[in-house]
Amino acid sequence: MAEELTPMDRSTGHAIPLRNTPERYGIVAQTLHWLIAALVTVQFVFGVKAASLPLSLERLILLARHKSLGLTLFALVILRLAWRMYSSPPPQPSQAPLRTAARLSHGLLYALLLAMPIVGWLLSSASSLTVSWFGLFSLPNLVTPDRRLAHWMLLTHQTMAWLLLTVVVIHIGAAFWHHFILKDNVLTRMLPFTRRGRRSGRPP
Amino acid sequence: MLAECWVLVPQAGKIVFTGTQAGAPVHGTFSDYAGRVCIDTGHATGSRFRVSVRTASVDTQLPELDKALRGPDFFNSARWPQAMFDSESVKPLGPGRYQVTGKLTLRDVTREISVPIRLTPAGGGDARLSGQWSLQRLDYHIGLGQWADTEWVGNRVEILFSVTLKPVAGK
Ligand code: HEM
Ligand code: HEM
């Protein structure tokens, strides 16, 4: 397949296409994956820290950043899913039960990444706090202030957060398991600057 | 000509304020207020506005925030339970419109302010007093310590009021 080459590819002497190929994730999918992974980490740090604080300026600032970054993340996830529809990811190398596990866990990750910002937005609206995106514009309130709803949305947001953390830990574990035990290319095909993305798609 | 006088009907109407937190508007209301208003268009000295608002009646629909607003860093409702407005200067601006200039006391600060108001009939001899005005909260020491920050908690606060007046015998 004649894919577009980027300068970085030439410098490593190894072609990483913009789009996904049957062998590996392209630059767009990789960038979005790692950017979103970093943002999710920041979301946990800010969210947990904010939740541990009483009403204070520090809590206000942390929550403001948490909301703005969370909305950014939401947009990136939508972009990522759109890109995934446009450029199919490489097929899962594993066989039946593992392949299903991978599909399920990736599906759950996407679902949580989409649901958490909406629940967070609902939580903020129900708490009578309008959400602003980095102070540049305000989002409409999804609901009128409602203490009971705020309580349930907080519980949902928290439950989803811990579910997400669990799936991410399993996900990272699975990535290393593929790399060190199964010795296939599942990890390397999500990494830039590697030649191993070209390795055979099938474990021995 | 005698001044026309009214009292504020409790609960019938609203006093709403809008501040900003992290760039987004945050609204609250005061439900407990009282006052007496006399307007004498014939004399320079017959008019008088006296309105008080119980600051502890603040309601933002966010209990933690209400608690903080009543607390020492904001209104300090325990020490200064009332916000007070007192004016003897009411200048007609047009039909049903006046400019009211007087002293506003919030916490330990008293400042002269001037507020344009509207007076409209509300049926049964009652009247509706409404208007809009804004203040800089730090002028009144609203938000001490960490809350003096104006990047995350805006200094400007909009006040919107629309209250019902019931006529009473002149002063
Ligand atoms: C995928 C994106 C997001 C993740 C992973 C995430 C994660 C978290 C976590 C881990 C907490 C701490 C929960 C706790 O320990 O109690 C939290 C709290 C919170 N999140 Fe999010 N969040 C996300 C998006 C959002 C968005 C977009 C908003 C609002 C627009 C939001 C609003 C909140 C609020 C208001 C809290 C604080 C709850 C409280 O302490 O009262 N979150 N979030
Ligand atoms: C150190 C952390 C992480 C590592 C090592 C890692 C590794 C990987 C690898 C190797 C793949 C490719 C799987 C394949 O080829 O089939 C992948 C895919 C994926 N990762 Fe991660 N990941 C990490 C963090 C995250 C985080 C935090 C999230 C989101 C919360 C995430 C969400 C996803 C999703 C949704 C896919 C599926 C991509 C697709 O649509 O095909 N990952 N990850």
Short mmCIF file of C-alpha atoms and ligand atoms in Angstrom, two decimals:
data_model
loop_
_atom_site.label_atom_id
_atom_site.label_comp_id
_atom_site.label_asym_id
_atom_site.label_seq_id
_atom_site.Cartn_x
_atom_site.Cartn_y
_atom_site.Cartn_z
CA MET A 1 0.00 0.00 0.00
CA ALA A 2 1.43 3.37 -0.95
CA GLU A 3 0.99 5.36 2.23
CA GLU A 4 1.99 8.95 2.84
CA LEU A 5 5.40 9.16 4.45
CA THR A 6 6.23 11.68 7.15
CA PRO A 7 9.71 13.14 7.73
CA MET A 8 9.97 11.24 11.00
CA ASP A 9 9.58 7.97 9.13
CA ARG A 10 12.53 8.77 6.93
CA SER A 11 14.70 9.75 9.87
CA THR A 12 14.15 6.35 11.47
CA GLY A 13 14.48 4.72 8.11
CA HIS A 14 11.19 3.04 8.80
CA ALA A 15 7.85 3.89 7.34
CA ILE A 16 5.03 4.64 9.75
CA PRO A 17 2.03 5.48 7.65
CA LEU A 18 -0.50 8.12 8.60
CA ARG A 19 -3.27 5.58 8.26
CA ASN A 20 -3.59 2.18 9.86
CA THR A 21 -2.31 -0.78 7.82
CA PRO A 22 -3.02 -4.48 8.33
CA GLU A 23 0.33 -4.65 10.18
CA ARG A 24 0.21 -1.64 12.46
CA TYR A 25 -1.53 1.45 13.76
CA GLY A 26 -0.69 4.58 11.79
CA ILE A 27 0.51 7.84 13.23
CA VAL A 28 -2.95 9.33 13.68
CA ALA A 29 -4.30 6.36 15.66
CA GLN A 30 -1.07 6.16 17.71
CA THR A 31 -1.03 9.86 18.52
CA LEU A 32 -4.66 9.77 19.59
CA HIS A 33 -4.10 6.62 21.65
CA TRP A 34 -1.17 8.03 23.62
CA LEU A 35 -2.61 11.51 23.94
CA ILE A 36 -5.84 10.10 25.34
CA ALA A 37 -3.90 7.73 27.64
CA ALA A 38 -1.99 10.74 29.03
CA LEU A 39 -5.16 12.80 29.45
CA VAL A 40 -6.94 9.96 31.26
CA THR A 41 -4.03 9.81 33.71
CA VAL A 42 -4.25 13.57 34.32
CA GLN A 43 -8.03 13.24 34.75
CA PHE A 44 -7.51 10.73 37.56
CA VAL A 45 -4.89 12.85 39.29
CA PHE A 46 -7.01 16.03 39.16
CA GLY A 47 -10.32 14.28 39.89
CA VAL A 48 -9.13 12.30 42.90
CA LYS A 49 -7.21 15.27 44.31
CA ALA A 50 -10.23 17.57 43.87
CA ALA A 51 -12.58 15.03 45.46
CA SER A 52 -10.34 14.90 48.54
CA LEU A 53 -10.50 18.67 49.11
CA PRO A 54 -13.12 20.74 50.90
CA LEU A 55 -14.62 23.71 49.05
CA SER A 56 -11.61 25.90 48.33
CA LEU A 57 -9.99 27.85 45.54
CA GLU A 58 -7.65 24.91 44.93
CA ARG A 59 -10.62 22.55 44.49
CA LEU A 60 -12.31 25.06 42.20
CA ILE A 61 -9.21 25.33 39.99
CA LEU A 62 -8.58 21.57 39.89
CA LEU A 63 -12.21 20.88 38.98
CA ALA A 64 -12.21 23.60 36.33
CA ARG A 65 -9.15 22.01 34.68
CA HIS A 66 -10.64 18.53 35.15
CA LYS A 67 -13.79 19.62 33.34
CA SER A 68 -12.02 21.43 30.50
CA LEU A 69 -9.58 18.56 29.94
CA GLY A 70 -12.40 16.02 30.25
CA LEU A 71 -14.33 17.77 27.50
CA THR A 72 -11.21 17.93 25.34
CA LEU A 73 -10.79 14.22 25.90
CA PHE A 74 -14.40 13.63 24.89
CA ALA A 75 -13.82 15.44 21.58
CA LEU A 76 -10.59 13.47 20.98
CA VAL A 77 -12.37 10.15 21.60
CA ILE A 78 -15.05 11.06 19.06
CA LEU A 79 -12.32 12.04 16.60
CA ARG A 80 -10.56 8.76 17.32
CA LEU A 81 -13.67 6.67 16.70
CA ALA A 82 -14.34 8.59 13.48
CA TRP A 83 -10.79 7.94 12.34
CA ARG A 84 -11.19 4.28 13.29
CA MET A 85 -14.22 4.07 10.98
CA TYR A 86 -12.32 5.76 8.19
CA SER A 87 -9.13 3.73 8.63
CA SER A 88 -9.66 0.19 9.97
CA PRO A 89 -7.29 -0.90 12.73
CA PRO A 90 -5.03 -3.91 12.14
CA PRO A 91 -6.88 -7.17 12.83
CA GLN A 92 -6.50 -8.81 16.23
CA PRO A 93 -3.86 -11.53 15.92
CA SER A 94 -5.28 -13.64 18.77
CA GLN A 95 -7.72 -16.52 18.41
CA ALA A 96 -11.34 -16.81 19.55
CA PRO A 97 -11.51 -16.25 23.35
CA LEU A 98 -8.66 -13.73 23.46
CA ARG A 99 -9.94 -11.86 20.46
CA THR A 100 -13.34 -11.53 22.14
CA ALA A 101 -11.67 -10.34 25.34
CA ALA A 102 -9.74 -7.70 23.39
CA ARG A 103 -12.86 -6.54 21.57
CA LEU A 104 -14.86 -6.41 24.79
CA SER A 105 -12.23 -4.51 26.72
CA HIS A 106 -11.57 -2.02 23.91
CA GLY A 107 -15.33 -1.54 23.53
CA LEU A 108 -15.66 -0.97 27.28
CA LEU A 109 -12.79 1.54 27.22
CA TYR A 110 -14.43 3.53 24.43
CA ALA A 111 -17.83 3.36 26.14
CA LEU A 112 -16.40 4.64 29.42
CA LEU A 113 -14.39 7.36 27.69
CA LEU A 114 -17.58 8.60 26.06
CA ALA A 115 -19.87 8.16 29.08
CA MET A 116 -17.66 9.70 31.76
CA PRO A 117 -17.56 13.23 30.34
CA ILE A 118 -21.34 13.21 29.80
CA VAL A 119 -21.93 12.00 33.36
CA GLY A 120 -19.43 14.63 34.59
CA TRP A 121 -21.28 17.33 32.66
CA LEU A 122 -24.61 16.10 34.11
CA LEU A 123 -23.04 16.09 37.57
CA SER A 124 -21.86 19.67 37.17
CA SER A 125 -25.19 20.88 35.80
CA ALA A 126 -27.17 19.12 38.55
CA SER A 127 -24.81 20.69 41.11
CA SER A 128 -25.72 24.14 39.75
CA LEU A 129 -22.20 24.70 38.40
CA THR A 130 -22.09 25.63 34.74
CA VAL A 131 -19.17 24.07 32.85
CA SER A 132 -16.74 26.34 31.05
CA TRP A 133 -14.13 25.20 28.55
CA PHE A 134 -10.90 26.84 29.75
CA GLY A 135 -12.86 30.03 30.46
CA LEU A 136 -13.37 30.56 26.72
CA PHE A 137 -17.00 29.55 26.49
CA SER A 138 -19.66 28.05 28.73
CA LEU A 139 -21.58 24.90 27.97
CA PRO A 140 -25.35 24.81 28.34
CA ASN A 141 -26.61 23.19 31.52
CA LEU A 142 -27.99 19.76 30.69
CA VAL A 143 -30.43 19.76 33.62
CA THR A 144 -31.70 22.22 36.21
CA PRO A 145 -30.04 21.97 39.63
CA ASP A 146 -31.16 18.80 41.38
CA ARG A 147 -29.44 17.50 44.50
CA ARG A 148 -30.70 13.95 44.17
CA LEU A 149 -29.57 13.71 40.56
CA ALA A 150 -26.20 15.26 41.48
CA HIS A 151 -25.78 12.58 44.14
CA TRP A 152 -26.49 9.78 41.66
CA MET A 153 -24.30 11.28 38.95
CA LEU A 154 -21.41 11.58 41.39
CA LEU A 155 -21.83 7.94 42.34
CA THR A 156 -21.99 6.96 38.65
CA HIS A 157 -18.94 9.07 37.78
CA GLN A 158 -16.98 7.50 40.63
CA THR A 159 -18.06 3.95 39.79
CA MET A 160 -17.15 4.49 36.14
CA ALA A 161 -13.79 5.92 37.17
CA TRP A 162 -12.87 2.82 39.14
CA LEU A 163 -14.19 0.52 36.43
CA LEU A 164 -12.10 2.45 33.88
CA LEU A 165 -9.02 2.17 36.06
CA THR A 166 -9.56 -1.60 36.38
CA VAL A 167 -9.96 -2.09 32.63
CA VAL A 168 -6.91 0.12 31.91
CA VAL A 169 -4.77 -1.95 34.31
CA ILE A 170 -5.93 -5.17 32.61
CA HIS A 171 -5.32 -3.47 29.23
CA ILE A 172 -1.74 -2.52 30.12
CA GLY A 173 -1.16 -5.99 31.55
CA ALA A 174 -2.47 -7.54 28.36
CA ALA A 175 -0.19 -5.33 26.24
CA PHE A 176 2.89 -6.52 28.16
CA TRP A 177 1.66 -10.10 28.18
CA HIS A 178 1.41 -9.96 24.37
CA HIS A 179 4.87 -8.48 24.13
CA PHE A 180 6.84 -10.60 26.61
CA ILE A 181 4.92 -13.87 26.80
CA LEU A 182 3.16 -14.26 23.47
CA LYS A 183 5.96 -12.34 21.73
CA ASP A 184 3.69 -10.96 19.04
CA ASN A 185 3.57 -7.44 17.61
CA VAL A 186 0.48 -6.22 19.50
CA LEU A 187 2.42 -3.73 21.63
CA THR A 188 4.94 -2.64 19.03
CA ARG A 189 2.32 -1.87 16.43
CA MET A 190 0.97 0.80 18.78
CA LEU A 191 4.47 2.27 19.31
CA PRO A 192 6.26 4.84 17.15
CA PHE A 193 9.98 4.46 16.42
CA THR A 194 9.93 0.68 16.22
CA ARG A 195 10.73 -1.75 13.49
CA ARG A 196 8.94 -4.58 15.17
CA GLY A 197 5.60 -3.28 14.04
CA ARG A 198 6.33 -5.26 10.91
CA ARG A 199 6.73 -8.51 12.66
CA SER A 200 4.41 -11.31 11.62
CA GLY A 201 0.89 -10.82 12.86
CA ARG A 202 0.52 -14.34 14.21
CA PRO A 203 2.04 -15.78 17.36
CA PRO A 204 3.95 -19.01 16.68
CA MET B 1 -48.67 66.40 47.81
CA LEU B 2 -47.93 63.49 50.08
CA ALA B 3 -45.34 60.88 49.25
CA GLU B 4 -46.61 57.55 47.99
CA CYS B 5 -45.37 54.77 50.23
CA TRP B 6 -45.13 51.00 49.89
CA VAL B 7 -43.69 48.06 51.76
CA LEU B 8 -41.90 45.14 50.12
CA VAL B 9 -44.08 42.05 50.16
CA PRO B 10 -42.03 39.16 51.59
CA GLN B 11 -41.23 36.34 49.14
CA ALA B 12 -43.24 37.96 46.33
CA GLY B 13 -40.50 38.53 43.82
CA LYS B 14 -36.85 37.81 43.62
CA ILE B 15 -33.40 39.17 44.16
CA VAL B 16 -30.92 37.29 42.00
CA PHE B 17 -27.18 37.70 41.73
CA THR B 18 -24.85 36.32 39.08
CA GLY B 19 -21.15 35.94 39.67
CA THR B 20 -18.60 33.87 37.80
CA GLN B 21 -16.62 30.79 38.83
CA ALA B 22 -13.93 29.46 36.51
CA GLY B 23 -15.33 31.59 33.72
CA ALA B 24 -18.90 30.29 33.99
CA PRO B 25 -21.85 32.13 35.49
CA VAL B 26 -23.10 31.12 38.94
CA HIS B 27 -26.49 32.30 40.15
CA GLY B 28 -27.98 32.72 43.58
CA THR B 29 -31.05 34.25 45.14
CA PHE B 30 -31.90 35.98 48.41
CA SER B 31 -35.37 35.02 49.60
CA ASP B 32 -35.52 36.99 52.83
CA TYR B 33 -35.81 40.75 52.44
CA ALA B 34 -37.89 43.59 53.79
CA GLY B 35 -38.22 47.30 53.22
CA ARG B 36 -40.18 50.44 52.81
CA VAL B 37 -40.21 52.74 49.83
CA CYS B 38 -41.59 56.28 49.59
CA ILE B 39 -41.52 58.34 46.45
CA ASP B 40 -42.37 62.02 46.54
CA THR B 41 -42.08 63.45 43.08
CA GLY B 42 -43.19 66.88 44.29
CA HIS B 43 -40.45 67.45 46.85
CA ALA B 44 -36.72 67.02 46.80
CA THR B 45 -36.69 65.57 50.30
CA GLY B 46 -39.80 63.43 50.64
CA SER B 47 -38.51 60.26 49.08
CA ARG B 48 -36.93 57.44 50.98
CA PHE B 49 -35.80 53.87 50.25
CA ARG B 50 -34.92 51.51 53.06
CA VAL B 51 -34.37 47.92 52.08
CA SER B 52 -32.65 45.15 53.99
CA VAL B 53 -31.70 41.67 52.84
CA ARG B 54 -30.86 38.83 55.19
CA THR B 55 -27.62 37.49 53.72
CA ALA B 56 -28.05 34.05 55.29
CA SER B 57 -31.05 33.51 53.01
CA VAL B 58 -28.67 33.07 50.06
CA ASP B 59 -29.51 30.08 47.87
CA THR B 60 -27.30 28.92 44.98
CA GLN B 61 -28.80 25.41 44.94
CA LEU B 62 -25.37 24.15 45.96
CA PRO B 63 -25.43 23.64 49.75
CA GLU B 64 -21.63 23.71 50.19
CA LEU B 65 -21.43 26.99 48.35
CA ASP B 66 -24.28 28.54 50.39
CA LYS B 67 -22.48 27.52 53.55
CA ALA B 68 -19.26 29.14 52.34
CA LEU B 69 -21.10 32.32 51.28
CA ARG B 70 -22.65 32.67 54.76
CA GLY B 71 -19.27 32.05 56.33
CA PRO B 72 -16.52 34.42 57.46
CA ASP B 73 -14.79 34.71 54.05
CA PHE B 74 -17.91 36.01 52.29
CA PHE B 75 -20.99 37.61 53.89
CA ASN B 76 -20.14 36.60 57.46
CA SER B 77 -23.85 36.43 58.17
CA ALA B 78 -23.25 35.64 61.84
CA ARG B 79 -21.55 39.01 62.37
CA TRP B 80 -23.36 41.12 59.74
CA PRO B 81 -26.76 39.48 59.19
CA GLN B 82 -28.20 42.21 56.97
CA ALA B 83 -27.25 43.94 53.78
CA MET B 84 -28.78 47.41 53.88
CA PHE B 85 -29.69 50.03 51.35
CA ASP B 86 -30.73 53.51 52.46
CA SER B 87 -31.53 56.39 50.14
CA GLU B 88 -33.22 59.76 50.32
CA SER B 89 -32.48 60.70 46.74
CA VAL B 90 -34.93 59.55 44.12
CA LYS B 91 -34.79 61.36 40.79
CA PRO B 92 -37.45 60.77 38.16
CA LEU B 93 -36.02 59.69 34.80
CA GLY B 94 -39.28 59.25 32.91
CA PRO B 95 -42.64 57.58 33.37
CA GLY B 96 -42.21 54.90 36.05
CA ARG B 97 -38.43 55.24 35.97
CA TYR B 98 -36.22 56.65 38.72
CA GLN B 99 -32.58 56.95 39.64
CA VAL B 100 -32.11 56.03 43.29
CA THR B 101 -28.90 57.10 44.94
CA GLY B 102 -28.02 55.97 48.44
CA LYS B 103 -25.78 54.02 50.73
CA LEU B 104 -25.30 50.28 50.43
CA THR B 105 -23.89 48.49 53.45
CA LEU B 106 -22.51 45.00 53.03
CA ARG B 107 -20.44 43.50 55.84
CA ASP B 108 -18.37 46.33 57.29
CA VAL B 109 -18.36 48.45 54.13
CA THR B 110 -20.74 51.28 53.26
CA ARG B 111 -20.56 52.82 49.80
CA GLU B 112 -22.68 55.21 47.85
CA ILE B 113 -24.35 53.61 44.84
CA SER B 114 -26.82 54.77 42.24
CA VAL B 115 -29.35 52.35 40.79
CA PRO B 116 -31.89 52.94 38.02
CA ILE B 117 -35.24 51.37 38.88
CA ARG B 118 -38.64 50.83 37.26
CA LEU B 119 -41.94 51.05 39.03
CA THR B 120 -44.83 49.39 37.23
CA PRO B 121 -48.40 48.69 38.35
CA ALA B 122 -48.89 45.06 39.39
CA GLY B 123 -52.65 44.98 39.85
CA GLY B 124 -54.77 45.61 42.95
CA GLY B 125 -52.89 48.79 43.77
CA ASP B 126 -49.65 46.84 44.13
CA ALA B 127 -46.55 47.81 42.23
CA ARG B 128 -43.52 46.01 40.92
CA LEU B 129 -40.11 47.44 41.63
CA SER B 130 -37.41 46.14 39.36
CA GLY B 131 -33.94 46.93 38.19
CA GLN B 132 -30.50 45.72 37.46
CA TRP B 133 -27.15 46.81 38.70
CA SER B 134 -23.67 45.45 39.31
CA LEU B 135 -20.96 45.71 41.92
CA GLN B 136 -17.35 44.68 42.41
CA ARG B 137 -17.53 42.18 45.26
CA LEU B 138 -14.05 43.06 46.57
CA ASP B 139 -15.19 46.66 47.14
CA TYR B 140 -17.30 45.17 49.94
CA HIS B 141 -14.73 42.64 51.20
CA ILE B 142 -16.81 39.76 49.82
CA GLY B 143 -14.24 37.01 49.38
CA LEU B 144 -11.33 37.17 51.78
CA GLY B 145 -8.07 35.24 51.77
CA GLN B 146 -7.89 32.72 48.91
CA TRP B 147 -11.23 34.01 47.57
CA ALA B 148 -9.78 37.45 46.82
CA ASP B 149 -8.56 35.83 43.59
CA THR B 150 -10.46 37.34 40.67
CA GLU B 151 -9.13 35.06 37.93
CA TRP B 152 -11.20 32.09 39.14
CA VAL B 153 -13.92 33.92 41.04
CA GLY B 154 -14.96 37.02 39.10
CA ASN B 155 -14.97 40.38 40.86
CA ARG B 156 -18.04 41.66 39.05
CA VAL B 157 -21.41 40.52 40.35
CA GLU B 158 -24.66 41.36 38.59
CA ILE B 159 -27.74 41.98 40.70
CA LEU B 160 -31.24 41.67 39.31
CA PHE B 161 -34.28 42.45 41.39
CA SER B 162 -37.99 42.39 40.87
CA VAL B 163 -40.07 42.70 44.04
CA THR B 164 -43.72 43.39 44.78
CA LEU B 165 -44.72 46.52 46.68
CA LYS B 166 -47.90 46.93 48.68
CA PRO B 167 -49.18 50.48 49.27
CA VAL B 168 -49.22 51.77 52.85
CA ALA B 169 -50.25 55.08 54.40
CA GLY B 170 -47.78 57.89 53.70
CA LYS B 171 -44.96 58.73 56.02
C1 HEM C 1 -12.90 10.56 30.66
C2 HEM C 1 -12.97 11.66 31.34
C3 HEM C 1 -13.03 11.72 32.85
C4 HEM C 1 -12.46 10.92 33.79
C5 HEM C 1 -11.56 9.73 33.57
C6 HEM C 1 -12.85 11.44 35.07
C7 HEM C 1 -12.45 10.90 36.29
C8 HEM C 1 -12.78 11.40 37.52
C9 HEM C 1 -12.31 10.90 38.78
C10 HEM C 1 -11.37 9.72 38.95
C11 HEM C 1 -12.86 11.65 39.77
C12 HEM C 1 -12.67 11.49 41.27
C13 HEM C 1 -13.78 10.68 41.82
C14 HEM C 1 -13.64 10.51 43.31
O1 HEM C 1 -12.57 10.04 43.76
O2 HEM C 1 -14.60 10.82 44.00
C15 HEM C 1 -13.67 12.65 39.14
C16 HEM C 1 -14.40 13.61 39.82
C17 HEM C 1 -15.17 14.58 39.18
N1 HEM C 1 -15.37 14.71 37.83
FE1 HEM C 1 -14.53 13.63 36.39
N2 HEM C 1 -13.66 12.52 34.92
C18 HEM C 1 -13.79 12.74 33.56
C19 HEM C 1 -14.51 13.75 32.94
C20 HEM C 1 -15.23 14.72 33.59
C21 HEM C 1 -15.94 15.80 32.98
C22 HEM C 1 -15.97 16.10 31.48
C23 HEM C 1 -16.56 16.52 33.97
C24 HEM C 1 -17.42 17.75 33.90
C25 HEM C 1 -17.74 18.40 32.83
C26 HEM C 1 -16.23 15.87 35.22
C27 HEM C 1 -16.67 16.30 36.46
C28 HEM C 1 -16.22 15.80 37.65
C29 HEM C 1 -16.56 16.37 38.93
C30 HEM C 1 -17.46 17.59 39.16
C31 HEM C 1 -15.88 15.61 39.89
C32 HEM C 1 -15.79 15.89 41.38
C33 HEM C 1 -16.76 15.20 42.20
C34 HEM C 1 -16.68 15.75 43.60
O3 HEM C 1 -15.64 15.61 44.26
O4 HEM C 1 -17.66 16.36 44.02
N3 HEM C 1 -15.41 14.78 34.97
N4 HEM C 1 -13.61 12.48 37.77
C1 HEM C 2 0.76 2.42 29.43
C2 HEM C 2 -0.50 2.38 29.04
C3 HEM C 2 -1.03 1.70 27.82
C4 HEM C 2 -0.47 0.75 27.00
C5 HEM C 2 0.88 0.08 27.14
C6 HEM C 2 -1.41 0.50 25.94
C7 HEM C 2 -1.20 -0.37 24.90
C8 HEM C 2 -2.06 -0.59 23.86
C9 HEM C 2 -1.81 -1.40 22.72
C10 HEM C 2 -0.53 -2.17 22.51
C11 HEM C 2 -2.89 -1.37 21.91
C12 HEM C 2 -3.06 -2.06 20.59
C13 HEM C 2 -3.90 -3.27 20.75
C14 HEM C 2 -3.93 -4.00 19.44
O1 HEM C 2 -3.00 -3.92 18.69
O2 HEM C 2 -4.98 -4.64 19.21
C15 HEM C 2 -3.87 -0.54 22.52
C16 HEM C 2 -5.11 -0.28 22.01
C17 HEM C 2 -6.07 0.46 22.66
N1 HEM C 2 -5.87 1.18 23.83
FE1 HEM C 2 -4.20 1.21 24.96
N2 HEM C 2 -2.52 1.25 26.14
C18 HEM C 2 -2.33 1.99 27.27
C19 HEM C 2 -3.20 2.87 27.83
C20 HEM C 2 -4.47 3.06 27.37
C21 HEM C 2 -5.44 3.91 28.03
C22 HEM C 2 -5.20 4.74 29.29
C23 HEM C 2 -6.58 3.83 27.29
C24 HEM C 2 -7.86 4.51 27.52
C25 HEM C 2 -8.40 4.67 28.67
C26 HEM C 2 -6.34 2.93 26.17
C27 HEM C 2 -7.28 2.59 25.22
C28 HEM C 2 -7.06 1.78 24.14
C29 HEM C 2 -8.06 1.42 23.17
C30 HEM C 2 -9.52 1.86 23.16
C31 HEM C 2 -7.42 0.59 22.23
C32 HEM C 2 -8.08 -0.04 21.00
C33 HEM C 2 -7.61 0.64 19.77
C34 HEM C 2 -8.48 0.25 18.61
O3 HEM C 2 -9.48 0.93 18.42
O4 HEM C 2 -8.16 -0.71 17.90
N3 HEM C 2 -5.06 2.48 26.25
N4 HEM C 2 -3.35 -0.06 23.72
#
